[in-house]
Amino acid sequence: MNTASKRVLITGVNGFTGRYMRTELEANGYEVFGLGTHPCDDPNYHQVKLTDAQALHTVLAEIQPNAVVHLAALAFVAHGDANAFYETNLIGTRNLLEAISASEHTPECVLLASSANVYGNASEGMLDEQTEPAPANDYAVSKLAMEYMARLWMNRLPIVIARPFNYTGVGQASSFLLPKIVSHFTRGADRIELGNLDVWRDFSDVRAVVQAYRRLLEVKPVGLTVNVCSGNLYSLREVLSLCERITGRAISVEVNPAFIRANEVKKLCGDSKRLRSIIGEWNTPSLEETLRWMLAARE
């Protein structure tokens, strides 16, 4: 993306990832416009729901961005309303693509954030982009359906699909696992209730993830699906141990059967070779470094 084409639209700009995406782009000279569902005073911000197709058409015609980063989604897997996943993640994304396509100006790149949850728990080892999807919950199904739907637009729009594995950082909601653990340590709690302790995840740092997204926007590997992941697995037990070592505090863990989800993905580790072949050398901070950042920010 050259210096004359630096207008980027971020959907979900005020969400956890969106805030870091904005910072990353602005630090690299981009003019950022944002969409979201809550009020905001920023003149480059538009309060629009993805389910409002007409409003999206109006906003896209006005902004005419040179690139789009689509982050807005319903992402909490345990959300109680299954229909909401499809309304936001599938129909909302289709509305967005339709609005982009109807705009007089075609962006150079449209980056859609999917999820490594589409792989499910049917495959072991390092999961690359050729791994057969096997989604195990409505969130994952909605994301995979979004990917298939997006392919219908690839002859009209320069779409890149990112499949991020787990990532975290300061500001992530405490409904997510690592922020929940961190908050228990920082407030000096004696005990924590968790679900299955024997799950393994590939964790990245949100700051590295948004850097990867920016570099994908710049390289524009149109038509490709790309894992964004560290390639390193950590068990929930290891996360707890790291927090205990960093803080010098022990915590009692109680397994609550109500927190154990059906169809829990046991091991989710990504292969990042394609990402690195596209954008060059890229690394995420170690999980210990990310946890130290999170624990320090909450003190």
CSV table of C-alpha atoms in Angstrom, one decimal:
chain,number,residue,atom,x,y,z
A,1,MET,CA,0.0,0.0,0.0
A,2,ASN,CA,1.7,3.2,-1.1
A,3,THR,CA,1.7,6.5,0.7
A,4,ALA,CA,-1.2,7.9,-1.4
A,5,SER,CA,-3.5,5.1,-0.3
A,6,LYS,CA,-3.5,5.0,3.4
A,7,ARG,CA,-7.2,5.2,4.4
A,8,VAL,CA,-8.0,2.1,6.4
A,9,LEU,CA,-11.4,1.1,7.8
A,10,ILE,CA,-11.5,-1.1,10.9
A,11,THR,CA,-14.7,-2.7,11.9
A,12,GLY,CA,-14.9,-3.3,15.6
A,13,VAL,CA,-12.4,-0.5,16.1
A,14,ASN,CA,-13.1,0.0,19.7
A,15,GLY,CA,-13.0,-3.6,20.6
A,16,PHE,CA,-10.0,-5.4,22.2
A,17,THR,CA,-8.2,-6.1,18.9
A,18,GLY,CA,-9.5,-3.0,17.2
A,19,ARG,CA,-7.8,-0.6,19.6
A,20,TYR,CA,-4.4,-2.3,19.1
A,21,MET,CA,-5.0,-2.4,15.3
A,22,ARG,CA,-5.7,1.3,15.2
A,23,THR,CA,-2.5,2.0,17.2
A,24,GLU,CA,-0.5,-0.2,14.9
A,25,LEU,CA,-1.8,1.4,11.7
A,26,GLU,CA,-1.5,5.0,13.0
A,27,ALA,CA,2.0,4.4,14.1
A,28,ASN,CA,2.8,3.4,10.5
A,29,GLY,CA,1.3,6.4,8.9
A,30,TYR,CA,-2.3,5.3,8.1
A,31,GLU,CA,-5.4,7.3,8.5
A,32,VAL,CA,-7.9,5.1,10.4
A,33,PHE,CA,-11.6,5.1,10.1
A,34,GLY,CA,-13.7,3.0,12.4
A,35,LEU,CA,-17.1,1.2,12.7
A,36,GLY,CA,-18.6,0.1,15.9
A,37,THR,CA,-21.9,-0.4,17.7
A,38,HIS,CA,-21.4,2.1,20.6
A,39,PRO,CA,-21.2,5.9,20.6
A,40,CYS,CA,-17.8,7.5,20.2
A,41,ASP,CA,-16.7,11.1,19.7
A,42,ASP,CA,-14.0,10.4,17.1
A,43,PRO,CA,-14.9,12.2,13.9
A,44,ASN,CA,-13.5,9.2,11.9
A,45,TYR,CA,-15.9,6.8,13.7
A,46,HIS,CA,-19.3,5.7,12.5
A,47,GLN,CA,-21.8,3.9,14.8
A,48,VAL,CA,-23.2,1.3,12.6
A,49,LYS,CA,-24.4,-2.3,13.1
A,50,LEU,CA,-23.3,-5.0,10.7
A,51,THR,CA,-26.9,-6.1,10.5
A,52,ASP,CA,-27.9,-2.7,9.1
A,53,ALA,CA,-27.1,-3.2,5.4
A,54,GLN,CA,-28.3,0.2,4.3
A,55,ALA,CA,-26.3,2.1,6.8
A,56,LEU,CA,-23.2,0.1,5.8
A,57,HIS,CA,-23.7,1.1,2.2
A,58,THR,CA,-24.0,4.7,3.2
A,59,VAL,CA,-20.8,4.7,5.3
A,60,LEU,CA,-18.7,2.8,2.8
A,61,ALA,CA,-19.7,5.2,0.0
A,62,GLU,CA,-18.6,8.1,2.2
A,63,ILE,CA,-15.3,6.7,3.5
A,64,GLN,CA,-14.1,4.8,0.3
A,65,PRO,CA,-11.3,3.1,2.2
A,66,ASN,CA,-8.1,1.9,0.5
A,67,ALA,CA,-8.1,-1.1,2.8
A,68,VAL,CA,-10.5,-2.8,5.3
A,69,VAL,CA,-9.7,-4.8,8.4
A,70,HIS,CA,-12.8,-6.7,9.5
A,71,LEU,CA,-12.5,-7.5,13.2
A,72,ALA,CA,-16.1,-6.9,14.4
A,73,ALA,CA,-17.6,-10.3,15.5
A,74,LEU,CA,-19.3,-12.0,18.3
A,75,ALA,CA,-16.3,-13.9,19.7
A,76,PHE,CA,-17.2,-15.3,23.2
A,77,VAL,CA,-17.7,-19.0,22.5
A,78,ALA,CA,-19.9,-19.6,25.5
A,79,HIS,CA,-22.4,-16.9,24.5
A,80,GLY,CA,-25.9,-18.1,25.2
A,81,ASP,CA,-27.6,-17.0,21.9
A,82,ALA,CA,-26.4,-19.3,19.1
A,83,ASN,CA,-28.4,-17.3,16.5
A,84,ALA,CA,-26.4,-14.2,17.3
A,85,PHE,CA,-23.2,-15.8,16.0
A,86,TYR,CA,-24.7,-16.3,12.6
A,87,GLU,CA,-26.4,-12.9,12.5
A,88,THR,CA,-23.1,-11.0,13.3
A,89,ASN,CA,-20.3,-13.3,12.0
A,90,LEU,CA,-22.0,-14.5,8.8
A,91,ILE,CA,-24.8,-12.2,7.8
A,92,GLY,CA,-23.0,-9.1,9.1
A,93,THR,CA,-19.9,-10.0,7.2
A,94,ARG,CA,-21.9,-10.5,4.0
A,95,ASN,CA,-23.6,-7.1,4.5
A,96,LEU,CA,-20.1,-5.6,4.8
A,97,LEU,CA,-18.7,-7.2,1.7
A,98,GLU,CA,-21.8,-6.2,-0.3
A,99,ALA,CA,-21.4,-2.6,0.9
A,100,ILE,CA,-17.7,-2.6,0.0
A,101,SER,CA,-18.5,-4.0,-3.5
A,102,ALA,CA,-21.2,-1.5,-4.1
A,103,SER,CA,-18.8,1.4,-3.3
A,104,GLU,CA,-17.3,3.3,-6.2
A,105,HIS,CA,-13.8,2.6,-4.9
A,106,THR,CA,-12.5,-0.9,-4.6
A,107,PRO,CA,-10.0,-1.3,-1.7
A,108,GLU,CA,-6.5,-2.8,-2.3
A,109,CYS,CA,-7.1,-5.4,0.4
A,110,VAL,CA,-10.0,-6.6,2.6
A,111,LEU,CA,-8.7,-8.6,5.6
A,112,LEU,CA,-11.3,-10.8,7.2
A,113,ALA,CA,-10.5,-12.1,10.7
A,114,SER,CA,-11.8,-15.7,11.0
A,115,SER,CA,-10.6,-18.0,13.8
A,116,ALA,CA,-8.5,-21.1,14.3
A,117,ASN,CA,-11.6,-22.6,16.1
A,118,VAL,CA,-12.7,-23.7,12.6
A,119,TYR,CA,-10.2,-26.6,12.9
A,120,GLY,CA,-12.1,-28.0,15.9
A,121,ASN,CA,-10.5,-30.9,17.8
A,122,ALA,CA,-10.4,-33.6,15.1
A,123,SER,CA,-6.8,-33.0,14.1
A,124,GLU,CA,-3.6,-33.4,16.2
A,125,GLY,CA,-0.2,-31.8,15.8
A,126,MET,CA,0.7,-28.6,14.0
A,127,LEU,CA,-2.4,-27.4,12.1
A,128,ASP,CA,-1.7,-25.7,8.8
A,129,GLU,CA,-4.1,-24.1,6.4
A,130,GLN,CA,-4.7,-27.4,4.6
A,131,THR,CA,-6.1,-29.0,7.7
A,132,GLU,CA,-9.6,-30.1,7.2
A,133,PRO,CA,-12.0,-27.9,9.2
A,134,ALA,CA,-14.1,-29.6,11.9
A,135,PRO,CA,-15.8,-26.8,13.9
A,136,ALA,CA,-17.1,-28.0,17.2
A,137,ASN,CA,-19.4,-25.1,18.3
A,138,ASP,CA,-21.7,-22.5,16.9
A,139,TYR,CA,-19.0,-19.8,17.0
A,140,ALA,CA,-16.6,-21.9,15.0
A,141,VAL,CA,-19.3,-22.9,12.5
A,142,SER,CA,-20.3,-19.3,12.0
A,143,LYS,CA,-16.7,-18.4,11.3
A,144,LEU,CA,-16.2,-21.2,8.8
A,145,ALA,CA,-19.5,-20.3,7.1
A,146,MET,CA,-18.2,-16.7,6.9
A,147,GLU,CA,-15.1,-18.0,5.1
A,148,TYR,CA,-17.1,-20.0,2.6
A,149,MET,CA,-19.4,-17.1,2.0
A,150,ALA,CA,-16.5,-14.7,1.5
A,151,ARG,CA,-15.2,-16.9,-1.3
A,152,LEU,CA,-18.3,-16.0,-3.3
A,153,TRP,CA,-16.9,-12.4,-3.3
A,154,MET,CA,-13.3,-13.2,-4.2
A,155,ASN,CA,-13.8,-12.5,-7.9
A,156,ARG,CA,-14.9,-9.0,-7.0
A,157,LEU,CA,-12.9,-8.1,-3.9
A,158,PRO,CA,-9.3,-8.5,-2.9
A,159,ILE,CA,-10.0,-10.7,0.2
A,160,VAL,CA,-7.5,-12.2,2.6
A,161,ILE,CA,-8.7,-14.5,5.4
A,162,ALA,CA,-6.7,-14.6,8.6
A,163,ARG,CA,-7.2,-17.5,11.1
A,164,PRO,CA,-5.8,-16.3,14.4
A,165,PHE,CA,-5.2,-18.8,17.1
A,166,ASN,CA,-5.6,-17.7,20.7
A,167,TYR,CA,-4.1,-14.4,21.6
A,168,THR,CA,-4.3,-12.1,24.6
A,169,GLY,CA,-3.1,-8.9,26.1
A,170,VAL,CA,-4.0,-5.9,28.3
A,171,GLY,CA,-7.6,-4.9,27.9
A,172,GLN,CA,-9.1,-8.3,26.9
A,173,ALA,CA,-12.4,-9.0,28.6
A,174,SER,CA,-12.2,-11.1,31.8
A,175,SER,CA,-14.7,-13.5,30.2
A,176,PHE,CA,-11.7,-14.9,28.3
A,177,LEU,CA,-9.5,-17.3,30.1
A,178,LEU,CA,-6.1,-15.7,30.5
A,179,PRO,CA,-7.5,-12.3,31.6
A,180,LYS,CA,-9.7,-14.1,34.1
A,181,ILE,CA,-6.6,-15.9,35.6
A,182,VAL,CA,-4.6,-12.6,35.6
A,183,SER,CA,-7.3,-10.7,37.4
A,184,HIS,CA,-7.5,-13.3,40.1
A,185,PHE,CA,-3.8,-13.0,40.7
A,186,THR,CA,-3.7,-9.2,40.7
A,187,ARG,CA,-6.5,-8.9,43.2
A,188,GLY,CA,-4.9,-11.4,45.5
A,189,ALA,CA,-7.7,-14.0,45.3
A,190,ASP,CA,-7.0,-17.3,47.2
A,191,ARG,CA,-8.9,-19.5,44.8
A,192,ILE,CA,-10.1,-19.7,41.2
A,193,GLU,CA,-12.8,-21.9,39.6
A,194,LEU,CA,-11.8,-23.2,36.2
A,195,GLY,CA,-12.9,-25.8,33.7
A,196,ASN,CA,-10.7,-28.4,32.1
A,197,LEU,CA,-7.1,-27.8,33.2
A,198,ASP,CA,-5.7,-30.2,30.5
A,199,VAL,CA,-6.3,-28.1,27.5
A,200,TRP,CA,-3.4,-26.8,25.4
A,201,ARG,CA,-3.4,-23.6,23.4
A,202,ASP,CA,-1.2,-21.7,21.0
A,203,PHE,CA,-1.0,-18.2,22.5
A,204,SER,CA,0.1,-15.0,20.8
A,205,ASP,CA,0.4,-11.5,22.0
A,206,VAL,CA,-2.2,-9.1,20.6
A,207,ARG,CA,0.5,-6.6,19.7
A,208,ALA,CA,2.2,-9.1,17.5
A,209,VAL,CA,-1.1,-10.2,15.9
A,210,VAL,CA,-2.1,-6.7,14.8
A,211,GLN,CA,1.4,-6.3,13.4
A,212,ALA,CA,0.9,-9.4,11.3
A,213,TYR,CA,-2.5,-8.1,10.1
A,214,ARG,CA,-0.9,-4.8,9.0
A,215,ARG,CA,1.9,-6.6,7.1
A,216,LEU,CA,-0.7,-8.8,5.4
A,217,LEU,CA,-2.6,-5.7,4.3
A,218,GLU,CA,0.7,-4.4,2.8
A,219,VAL,CA,1.7,-7.6,1.0
A,220,LYS,CA,-1.9,-8.3,-0.1
A,221,PRO,CA,-1.8,-12.1,-0.6
A,222,VAL,CA,-5.3,-12.0,-2.1
A,223,GLY,CA,-7.3,-15.2,-2.1
A,224,LEU,CA,-5.2,-16.8,0.6
A,225,THR,CA,-6.2,-18.1,4.1
A,226,VAL,CA,-3.4,-17.5,6.6
A,227,ASN,CA,-2.8,-18.8,10.1
A,228,VAL,CA,-1.7,-16.2,12.6
A,229,CYS,CA,-0.1,-18.2,15.5
A,230,SER,CA,3.1,-18.7,17.6
A,231,GLY,CA,3.5,-22.4,17.0
A,232,ASN,CA,4.0,-22.9,20.7
A,233,LEU,CA,1.6,-24.9,23.0
A,234,TYR,CA,1.0,-24.0,26.6
A,235,SER,CA,-1.3,-26.0,28.9
A,236,LEU,CA,-3.6,-24.2,31.3
A,237,ARG,CA,-1.6,-25.7,34.2
A,238,GLU,CA,1.5,-24.0,32.7
A,239,VAL,CA,-0.3,-20.6,32.6
A,240,LEU,CA,-1.2,-20.9,36.2
A,241,SER,CA,2.4,-21.9,37.1
A,242,LEU,CA,3.8,-18.9,35.2
A,243,CYS,CA,1.5,-16.5,37.0
A,244,GLU,CA,2.5,-18.0,40.3
A,245,ARG,CA,6.2,-17.6,39.5
A,246,ILE,CA,5.8,-14.0,38.2
A,247,THR,CA,3.7,-12.8,41.2
A,248,GLY,CA,5.2,-15.0,43.9
A,249,ARG,CA,1.6,-15.9,44.9
A,250,ALA,CA,0.0,-19.3,45.0
A,251,ILE,CA,-3.6,-19.9,44.2
A,252,SER,CA,-6.0,-22.8,44.8
A,253,VAL,CA,-7.7,-24.1,41.7
A,254,GLU,CA,-11.1,-25.8,41.8
A,255,VAL,CA,-12.4,-27.5,38.7
A,256,ASN,CA,-16.0,-26.5,38.2
A,257,PRO,CA,-17.8,-29.1,36.0
A,258,ALA,CA,-20.2,-26.3,34.8
A,259,PHE,CA,-17.1,-24.6,33.1
A,260,ILE,CA,-16.2,-27.7,31.1
A,261,ARG,CA,-17.7,-27.2,27.7
A,262,ALA,CA,-19.0,-30.0,25.5
A,263,ASN,CA,-16.8,-30.5,22.5
A,264,GLU,CA,-13.9,-28.8,24.1
A,265,VAL,CA,-10.9,-28.4,21.8
A,266,LYS,CA,-8.1,-30.2,23.6
A,267,LYS,CA,-5.0,-29.1,21.7
A,268,LEU,CA,-4.9,-26.2,19.2
A,269,CYS,CA,-1.4,-25.5,17.8
A,270,GLY,CA,-0.8,-23.6,14.6
A,271,ASP,CA,1.7,-23.9,11.8
A,272,SER,CA,2.8,-20.3,10.9
A,273,LYS,CA,5.1,-21.2,7.9
A,274,ARG,CA,2.7,-19.6,5.4
A,275,LEU,CA,2.4,-16.4,7.4
A,276,ARG,CA,6.2,-16.0,7.6
A,277,SER,CA,6.6,-16.9,3.9
A,278,ILE,CA,4.3,-14.0,3.1
A,279,ILE,CA,5.3,-11.3,5.5
A,280,GLY,CA,8.8,-12.3,6.4
A,281,GLU,CA,10.3,-12.7,9.8
A,282,TRP,CA,7.6,-12.4,12.5
A,283,ASN,CA,7.5,-13.5,16.1
A,284,THR,CA,5.3,-13.0,19.1
A,285,PRO,CA,6.6,-12.3,22.6
A,286,SER,CA,6.8,-15.4,24.9
A,287,LEU,CA,3.7,-16.1,26.9
A,288,GLU,CA,5.7,-15.2,30.0
A,289,GLU,CA,6.4,-11.8,28.6
A,290,THR,CA,2.8,-11.2,27.7
A,291,LEU,CA,1.6,-12.3,31.2
A,292,ARG,CA,4.1,-10.0,32.9
A,293,TRP,CA,2.7,-7.1,30.8
A,294,MET,CA,-0.8,-8.0,31.8
A,295,LEU,CA,0.0,-8.6,35.4
A,296,ALA,CA,1.8,-5.3,35.7
A,297,ALA,CA,-1.0,-3.4,34.0
A,298,ARG,CA,-3.5,-4.5,36.6
A,299,GLU,CA,-1.5,-3.8,39.7
